[in-house]
Amino acid sequence: MTPLAGEVPGVPVGTCFEGRRALSEAGVHRPLQAGIAGTALGGAVSVVLSGGYEDDQDSGERILYTGEGGRDPRTRAQTAHQLLTQGNLALARSHLLGQPVRVIRRVSGSTYRYDGLFLVASVWHEVGRSGYLIWRFLLEAQVPQPAGRQVTTRLSRKSIHAAQVKAWHDHTCQLCSLRLTTPAGPYAEAAHIRPLGQPHHGPDTPENLLCLCPNCHVQFDLGGVGVEDDLSLLGRPGLLRRVRAHRVDPAGLAYHRAHIYSADPGDPD
Amino acid sequence: MTPLAGEVPGVPVGTCFEGRRALSEAGVHRPLQAGIAGTALGGAVSVVLSGGYEDDQDSGERILYTGEGGRDPRTRAQTAHQLLTQGNLALARSHLLGQPVRVIRRVSGSTYRYDGLFLVASVWHEVGRSGYLIWRFLLEAQVPQPAGRQVTTRLSRKSIHAAQVKAWHDHTCQLCSLRLTTPAGPYAEAAHIRPLGQPHHGPDTPENLLCLCPNCHVQFDLGGVGVEDDLSLLGRPGLLRRVRAHRVDPAGLAYHRAHIYSADPGDPD
């Protein structure tokens, strides 16, 4: 049976459980050991924060969550790179699907509290304190929306320079050269190279934006395509399309390669 | 100068103006006669509701707004079809851009009140009471979002059947056959054929969904592509991709052709 994302009926926010078995039997977090529950294709459904990872940070509504794997089972020290597989892949998939994840915190000893639904607002990788690559996830408490107003698409922050950058490129995608047209005119999206806001703190400048079609925007944000300093593309053939007026910041491209672009083969299933 | 969308500094919601000239000079709604201000490429920036159209409906937070054109200048009677040009095109563009529009209501005689920012939640066409084609726009009061949480993409309602339909098609677009892949797995969107909620009241059923890539989703929702009863595509060559498990409702396709699909040439600029 595919595990279900979202609220568990009869389990309000704040419900406490004694031990992982009780948590599992209530259907709030099924696995007895793993911190992340879910599947590669269906996404993550729940995560448990036990305070086990040295790189985790938790400020209530916003959690920097470290992925799983690469730790010595005996010493719990990070001794290898983490991979975009299993639980890490499930969390990345939740981000892609815009699907909320249940968050459970260990509040003391063996007491666990269900703390509500969070969205995976950001997915990236970095070199942890140990020197090994770790996957990181920014979880943000889901803001209730009016009924029927739910948005299916990914969280993507607005830029005040979006219209300018799209006009410079005449709404032509800088990755695939498509100019998507509709009866309401051409359509493109302005994608931040180094993302805005926590945890990336990219600048909202035209130099930090690309003009992309929606399909390439999904792939760029999820790390399926990157851009080298010489503007050749990573993950597919081709060059970044340029226009004279629009300077692209090489430092932004380097940041994207280091933290977002993933050389993984692409399709896990 | 391109007119600016969004709040006008120093003009809080509820501000009243005596006459169209005062409204214009304050920069709230520039044109002295037209009900819709804006451009084909930049989108609409403001609309004035004067109660002039017989098909308008206004329930406060939600406005069914009728497009402009096709009326006899002397009698004000609808004597021709409305076209997706000028103000109508500007409002469709605001929908595509997810860009808010200032709403001004005539509250009495020559008194106009600025009533805040609305999103163009839906764009369609229908045969009005006069028997002529009219363009219609559903305006919804913008819900304030936490800072930095603004979403750039179009409003699109969630379906509880989205995962099922995407799985049936293995995330392959039914219009262009693309299977978009990312390091977090394949990505597709479930698009309602007859839209959910007001004013279309389409059913949330698998039969009323298509599995589309983001690019084709934009074009389908904006009426750049339609589907005939024999599943041949309108607006581009090809056939709707089918799988045995997924029945598509012909009535939904007919509704989309009648109200969403637009035979306009496509690119206005």
XYZ file of C-alpha atoms in Angstrom:
538
model
C 0.000 0.000 0.000
C 1.245 3.451 -0.863
C 1.663 5.543 2.272
C -0.595 8.578 2.407
C 0.611 12.161 2.570
C -1.217 14.851 4.523
C -3.118 14.872 7.791
C -3.883 11.595 9.533
C -7.584 11.625 10.486
C -8.068 11.815 14.242
C -4.517 13.016 14.917
C -4.538 16.770 15.576
C -1.350 18.844 15.674
C 0.259 18.490 19.097
C -0.652 14.825 19.623
C 2.098 13.010 21.570
C 3.190 9.379 21.240
C 5.276 7.217 23.561
C 7.902 5.491 21.439
C 8.364 4.895 17.714
C 6.044 1.878 17.734
C 3.060 3.960 18.875
C 3.916 6.546 16.193
C 4.019 3.775 13.621
C 0.780 2.099 14.659
C -1.074 5.405 14.527
C -0.011 5.752 10.885
C 1.766 9.029 11.622
C 5.260 7.728 10.816
C 5.353 4.071 9.763
C 9.063 3.098 9.816
C 10.439 2.135 13.232
C 13.975 3.367 12.572
C 14.231 5.507 9.429
C 13.801 9.249 9.852
C 12.132 9.713 6.461
C 9.044 7.757 5.337
C 7.943 7.688 1.712
C 8.866 6.530 -1.758
C 10.903 7.765 -4.711
C 7.837 8.295 -6.895
C 5.191 9.182 -4.307
C 7.372 11.513 -2.268
C 8.009 11.667 1.466
C 5.005 11.507 3.774
C 6.613 12.078 7.174
C 9.921 12.894 8.855
C 11.057 12.477 12.440
C 13.422 15.038 13.957
C 15.418 13.312 16.656
C 18.260 15.762 16.954
C 20.590 13.136 15.507
C 22.322 15.214 12.834
C 24.893 17.820 13.772
C 23.899 20.021 10.829
C 20.146 20.216 11.608
C 18.617 23.530 12.647
C 15.088 24.031 13.918
C 13.440 27.404 14.467
C 9.856 26.190 14.838
C 8.185 27.186 11.579
C 11.339 26.566 9.582
C 13.581 23.543 9.746
C 16.901 22.895 8.042
C 16.782 19.138 7.748
C 19.761 16.977 6.839
C 19.268 13.987 4.567
C 20.067 10.409 5.467
C 22.961 8.086 4.712
C 26.755 8.140 4.760
C 27.030 7.641 8.497
C 28.936 4.873 10.241
C 26.240 2.676 11.833
C 28.329 2.216 14.970
C 29.819 5.655 15.639
C 27.101 7.681 13.808
C 29.917 9.803 12.327
C 29.597 10.981 8.724
C 32.073 8.829 6.804
C 30.776 9.018 3.215
C 28.799 11.221 0.840
C 25.017 11.199 1.050
C 23.243 10.257 -2.174
C 19.995 11.445 -3.752
C 18.368 8.070 -3.127
C 15.781 6.578 -0.755
C 14.558 9.067 1.860
C 16.534 11.951 0.350
C 15.001 11.291 -3.053
C 11.541 11.044 -1.474
C 11.969 14.513 0.095
C 13.209 15.977 -3.195
C 10.147 14.466 -4.858
C 7.838 16.096 -2.267
C 9.440 19.406 -3.200
C 8.818 18.729 -6.891
C 5.200 17.721 -6.229
C 4.511 20.588 -3.810
C 3.293 17.870 -1.438
C 3.276 18.458 2.336
C 5.174 16.254 4.764
C 4.171 15.436 8.346
C 6.776 16.604 10.854
C 7.265 14.716 14.096
C 9.673 15.992 16.741
C 11.195 13.990 19.559
C 10.403 16.276 22.468
C 12.068 14.235 25.254
C 13.390 10.718 25.813
C 11.061 8.518 23.802
C 8.177 11.012 23.507
C 7.318 12.136 19.969
C 4.955 14.971 19.026
C 3.148 15.437 15.702
C 3.790 19.070 14.727
C 1.755 19.443 11.539
C 2.343 19.684 7.801
C 5.427 21.280 6.271
C 6.355 21.978 2.666
C 9.803 21.121 1.328
C 10.594 24.667 0.253
C 14.144 24.019 -0.906
C 16.451 21.103 -1.749
C 20.208 21.408 -2.139
C 23.526 19.803 -1.280
C 26.627 21.087 0.461
C 29.778 19.906 2.148
C 28.926 19.248 5.808
C 31.154 19.787 8.849
C 32.522 16.303 8.281
C 33.833 17.192 4.821
C 31.349 14.872 3.082
C 28.524 15.888 0.788
C 25.187 16.090 2.555
C 21.687 16.743 1.203
C 19.707 19.473 2.861
C 16.021 20.297 2.920
C 14.327 23.473 4.062
C 10.975 22.567 5.599
C 8.465 25.377 6.115
C 5.207 25.132 8.066
C 2.354 25.044 5.569
C 0.230 28.185 5.535
C -3.476 27.267 5.382
C -5.091 28.434 2.128
C -8.735 29.294 1.481
C -10.652 26.284 0.152
C -10.203 25.808 -3.578
C -7.242 28.188 -3.722
C -4.588 25.487 -3.441
C -1.837 25.923 -5.967
C -0.416 22.829 -7.574
C 2.868 24.205 -8.704
C 6.169 24.560 -6.960
C 7.002 27.407 -4.575
C 8.990 29.942 -6.508
C 9.760 33.389 -5.206
C 8.836 36.484 -7.168
C 11.397 38.820 -8.642
C 10.830 42.511 -9.173
C 13.084 42.204 -12.251
C 11.150 39.365 -13.882
C 9.399 41.474 -16.520
C 12.661 43.179 -17.532
C 14.580 39.944 -17.981
C 11.721 38.322 -19.917
C 11.502 41.374 -22.184
C 15.257 41.331 -22.886
C 14.943 37.749 -24.098
C 11.579 38.325 -25.818
C 10.244 35.449 -23.658
C 12.639 32.974 -25.265
C 14.011 30.226 -23.012
C 17.755 30.601 -22.369
C 18.179 26.842 -22.058
C 16.128 25.392 -24.945
C 15.345 28.491 -27.101
C 11.599 27.790 -26.987
C 9.330 30.837 -27.105
C 6.075 29.525 -25.662
C 3.067 31.306 -27.159
C -0.558 31.438 -26.066
C -3.573 33.517 -27.144
C -2.681 35.794 -24.205
C 0.827 36.343 -25.558
C 4.230 34.771 -25.060
C 4.945 33.136 -21.701
C 8.215 32.640 -19.864
C 9.296 32.510 -16.237
C 12.110 34.315 -14.474
C 14.163 31.744 -12.557
C 16.616 32.697 -9.817
C 20.008 31.115 -10.377
C 21.029 31.309 -6.714
C 17.616 31.057 -5.003
C 16.196 33.952 -2.984
C 15.586 33.769 0.745
C 16.668 31.141 3.246
C 18.949 29.270 3.031
C 20.595 30.467 -0.193
C 20.193 34.246 0.153
C 20.664 34.875 -3.561
C 20.287 38.514 -4.662
C 17.153 39.671 -6.478
C 19.019 41.205 -9.403
C 18.713 40.735 -13.179
C 22.194 39.127 -13.100
C 20.786 36.387 -10.876
C 17.855 35.569 -13.177
C 17.379 33.421 -16.232
C 14.466 33.635 -18.654
C 13.165 30.051 -18.915
C 10.177 28.141 -20.238
C 8.215 26.329 -17.484
C 9.681 22.936 -18.408
C 13.295 24.128 -18.202
C 12.453 26.051 -14.999
C 11.449 22.773 -13.330
C 14.640 21.092 -14.505
C 16.901 24.003 -13.534
C 15.422 24.356 -10.034
C 15.673 20.629 -9.405
C 19.260 20.400 -10.581
C 18.673 18.504 -13.824
C 20.617 21.107 -15.770
C 23.498 23.410 -14.866
C 25.618 26.021 -16.627
C 29.430 26.100 -16.811
C 31.529 29.274 -16.657
C 31.923 29.133 -20.444
C 28.076 28.971 -20.659
C 28.023 25.400 -21.946
C 25.211 23.398 -20.379
C 25.639 20.497 -17.962
C 23.169 17.642 -18.143
C 22.292 18.297 -21.776
C 24.051 19.579 -24.898
C 24.048 23.251 -25.828
C 24.977 26.714 -24.657
C 23.157 29.256 -22.496
C 21.362 31.670 -24.791
C 22.556 35.259 -24.248
C 21.464 38.747 -25.213
C 23.736 41.756 -24.933
C 21.663 43.655 -22.354
C 21.513 40.802 -19.866
C 24.649 40.021 -17.898
C 24.570 36.707 -16.022
C 26.600 36.509 -12.803
C 29.222 33.720 -12.996
C 29.231 33.472 -9.180
C 25.533 32.610 -9.288
C 26.152 29.892 -11.859
C 28.983 28.496 -9.700
C 26.693 28.486 -6.651
C 24.001 26.643 -8.620
C 26.541 24.048 -9.788
C 27.851 23.535 -6.245
C 24.505 23.291 -4.453
C 21.629 22.645 -6.876
C 22.893 20.933 -10.006
C 23.056 17.204 -9.541
C 25.099 14.958 -11.792
C 22.810 12.060 -10.859
C 21.593 10.124 -13.887
C 18.226 11.827 -13.745
C 15.375 9.379 -13.600
C 15.333 7.065 -10.581
C 12.607 4.683 -11.688
C 5.949 54.869 -19.840
C 4.692 51.406 -18.960
C 1.899 51.620 -16.394
C 2.678 49.984 -13.065
C 0.759 47.080 -11.597
C 0.160 46.684 -7.873
C -0.501 49.128 -5.051
C -0.174 52.855 -5.692
C 1.942 54.332 -2.878
C -0.109 56.568 -0.623
C -3.453 55.191 -1.818
C -4.836 52.754 0.789
C -7.764 50.451 0.064
C -11.011 52.390 0.486
C -9.725 55.708 -0.869
C -12.481 57.558 -2.759
C -12.124 59.847 -5.782
C -14.547 62.343 -7.273
C -14.683 61.710 -11.006
C -12.546 59.821 -13.476
C -10.063 62.668 -13.813
C -9.130 62.523 -10.104
C -8.745 58.740 -10.414
C -6.484 59.249 -13.408
C -4.325 61.963 -11.860
C -3.745 59.853 -8.749
C -2.342 57.110 -11.006
C -4.967 54.635 -9.790
C -6.676 54.266 -13.184
C -5.137 56.352 -15.954
C -7.619 56.203 -18.851
C -10.519 58.645 -18.646
C -13.014 56.430 -20.469
C -11.806 52.846 -20.873
C -12.708 50.384 -18.129
C -9.480 48.394 -18.464
C -6.015 49.959 -18.231
C -2.912 48.099 -19.337
C -1.091 46.654 -22.317
C -1.061 43.418 -24.300
C 2.425 42.482 -23.109
C 2.509 44.034 -19.631
C -0.979 42.944 -18.625
C -3.839 44.924 -17.108
C -3.050 47.204 -14.179
C -6.520 48.416 -13.191
C -10.194 47.993 -13.978
C -13.179 50.193 -13.214
C -16.531 48.583 -12.424
C -19.225 51.026 -13.412
C -22.130 48.630 -13.617
C -22.253 49.147 -17.385
C -22.386 45.514 -18.514
C -25.513 43.478 -18.110
C -23.519 40.284 -17.577
C -21.315 41.551 -14.715
C -21.705 40.057 -11.239
C -20.042 41.350 -8.088
C -20.070 39.545 -4.759
C -17.390 41.590 -3.027
C -14.375 39.282 -2.951
C -15.246 37.748 -6.293
C -16.205 39.573 -9.464
C -17.397 38.192 -12.787
C -16.147 40.875 -15.113
C -17.188 41.213 -18.743
C -14.619 42.222 -21.328
C -14.840 45.263 -23.551
C -15.879 45.833 -27.142
C -18.670 44.855 -29.464
C -21.120 47.445 -28.151
C -22.893 50.106 -30.164
C -21.349 53.409 -29.005
C -24.718 55.115 -29.071
C -27.138 52.577 -27.607
C -24.516 50.605 -25.556
C -26.198 47.403 -26.776
C -24.008 44.402 -27.630
C -24.050 44.257 -31.441
C -20.900 42.258 -32.258
C -18.541 39.653 -30.841
C -15.899 40.756 -28.347
C -12.324 39.963 -29.372
C -9.264 38.930 -27.361
C -7.588 42.260 -28.073
C -6.800 45.489 -26.192
C -8.192 45.469 -22.632
C -9.442 41.891 -22.875
C -6.012 40.726 -23.982
C -4.422 42.736 -21.152
C -6.609 40.951 -18.577
C -5.825 37.539 -20.087
C -2.150 38.458 -19.864
C -2.506 39.372 -16.164
C -3.950 35.910 -15.629
C -1.005 34.354 -17.444
C 1.488 36.429 -15.449
C -0.265 35.895 -12.102
C -0.162 39.670 -11.818
C -2.685 41.506 -9.608
C -5.036 44.176 -10.955
C -6.329 47.215 -9.058
C -10.124 47.185 -8.792
C -12.026 50.465 -8.650
C -15.775 50.483 -8.124
C -18.138 53.323 -8.902
C -19.999 53.566 -5.608
C -22.413 56.381 -6.532
C -22.827 59.015 -9.226
C -19.269 60.077 -10.028
C -17.629 58.717 -6.858
C -15.070 55.934 -7.372
C -13.487 53.840 -4.628
C -10.209 51.918 -4.834
C -11.009 48.432 -3.523
C -7.624 46.704 -3.561
C -5.769 44.131 -5.619
C -7.476 41.231 -7.360
C -6.058 38.287 -9.284
C -7.511 37.265 -12.636
C -8.343 33.732 -11.524
C -10.038 32.623 -14.731
C -10.435 33.733 -18.354
C -13.024 32.307 -20.740
C -15.567 33.199 -23.393
C -19.267 32.504 -23.706
C -22.318 33.630 -25.597
C -23.821 36.549 -23.676
C -27.502 37.415 -23.282
C -27.259 39.364 -26.525
C -26.261 36.279 -28.498
C -22.765 37.614 -29.165
C -19.505 36.169 -27.883
C -18.225 37.917 -24.782
C -14.990 37.483 -22.838
C -15.307 36.922 -19.140
C -12.850 37.271 -16.286
C -13.169 35.990 -12.747
C -11.437 38.455 -10.413
C -10.653 37.284 -6.886
C -9.437 39.468 -4.030
C -5.755 38.739 -3.476
C -5.025 36.895 -0.241
C -1.980 38.435 1.472
C 0.953 36.015 1.638
C 3.801 35.927 4.159
C 6.810 37.878 2.890
C 8.975 35.877 0.521
C 6.295 33.236 -0.007
C 4.892 34.767 -3.194
C 4.356 32.204 -5.894
C 5.106 33.232 -9.457
C 3.081 30.641 -11.247
C -0.535 30.568 -12.289
C -3.361 29.668 -9.920
C -4.274 26.076 -10.590
C -6.527 24.067 -8.348
C -5.408 20.787 -6.859
C -6.967 17.493 -7.807
C -7.163 14.516 -5.478
C -6.784 12.335 -8.589
C -3.620 13.995 -9.878
C -1.222 11.259 -8.771
C -3.387 8.527 -10.299
C -3.671 10.212 -13.691
C 0.059 10.992 -13.789
C 0.855 7.382 -12.906
C -1.422 6.024 -15.663
C 0.509 8.083 -18.208
C 3.886 7.482 -16.560
C 4.239 11.292 -16.396
C 4.136 11.584 -20.186
C 2.428 14.665 -21.634
C -0.804 13.791 -23.461
C -0.354 16.713 -25.845
C 3.339 16.601 -26.814
C 4.493 13.169 -25.495
C 7.325 14.724 -23.477
C 8.261 12.927 -20.259
C 10.075 15.621 -18.291
C 12.745 14.158 -16.035
C 14.672 15.652 -13.133
C 17.025 14.213 -10.507
C 13.937 14.016 -8.259
C 12.086 11.867 -10.799
C 9.686 12.508 -13.666
C 7.467 15.564 -13.480
C 4.042 16.222 -14.956
C 0.988 18.230 -13.969
C -2.648 17.208 -13.819
C -4.700 19.780 -15.730
C -8.457 20.079 -15.386
C -10.180 20.065 -18.767
C -13.278 21.868 -17.510
C -11.810 23.971 -14.674
C -12.797 23.370 -11.050
C -14.670 25.894 -8.957
C -16.339 29.110 -10.026
C -17.409 29.821 -12.697
C -16.887 26.554 -14.570
C -17.768 24.010 -11.880
C -15.938 21.165 -13.586
C -15.901 17.870 -11.685
C -12.760 16.698 -9.883
C -12.671 13.299 -11.577
C -9.942 11.440 -13.493
C -12.109 11.805 -16.638
C -11.785 15.587 -16.335
C -7.977 15.573 -16.055
C -5.148 15.474 -18.550
C -1.537 14.606 -17.739
C 0.490 17.487 -19.199
C 4.003 18.891 -19.107
C 4.166 22.413 -17.621
C 4.542 24.034 -21.052
C 1.475 22.342 -22.512
C -0.438 23.033 -19.277
C 0.096 26.771 -19.806
C -1.066 26.511 -23.417
C -4.081 24.325 -22.619
C -5.309 26.540 -19.758
C -4.924 29.674 -21.869
C -6.748 28.209 -24.851
C -3.773 27.845 -27.189
C -4.628 24.214 -27.812
C -7.897 22.275 -27.788
C -9.001 18.705 -28.416
C -11.681 17.543 -30.874
C -14.136 14.710 -30.199
C -11.996 12.418 -32.382
C -9.008 13.402 -30.140
C -7.236 15.333 -32.896
C -5.666 18.513 -31.560
C -6.757 22.042 -32.407
C -4.106 24.745 -32.667
C -1.337 22.267 -33.468
C -0.982 18.971 -35.328
C -1.338 15.635 -33.579
C -3.640 13.491 -31.483
C -4.325 13.346 -27.747
C -2.182 10.601 -26.259
C -4.319 7.921 -24.597
C -3.811 4.979 -22.271
C -6.422 2.286 -21.757
C -7.027 2.938 -18.047
C -7.757 6.640 -18.468
C -11.089 7.604 -19.983
C -11.366 11.268 -21.016
C -14.832 12.828 -20.850
C -15.924 14.152 -24.298
C -18.269 16.636 -22.594
C -15.293 18.172 -20.816
C -13.414 18.519 -24.097
C -16.483 20.140 -25.684
C -16.740 22.590 -22.765
C -13.051 23.472 -23.134
C -13.506 24.081 -26.881
C -16.565 26.274 -26.295
C -15.185 28.391 -23.451
C -11.390 28.153 -23.192
C -9.885 27.234 -26.553
C -9.340 30.285 -28.678
C -8.858 30.090 -32.428
C -7.006 33.429 -32.315
C -3.713 33.344 -34.216
C -1.775 33.032 -30.972
C 0.844 35.686 -30.589
C -0.433 39.246 -30.444
C 2.869 41.087 -30.659
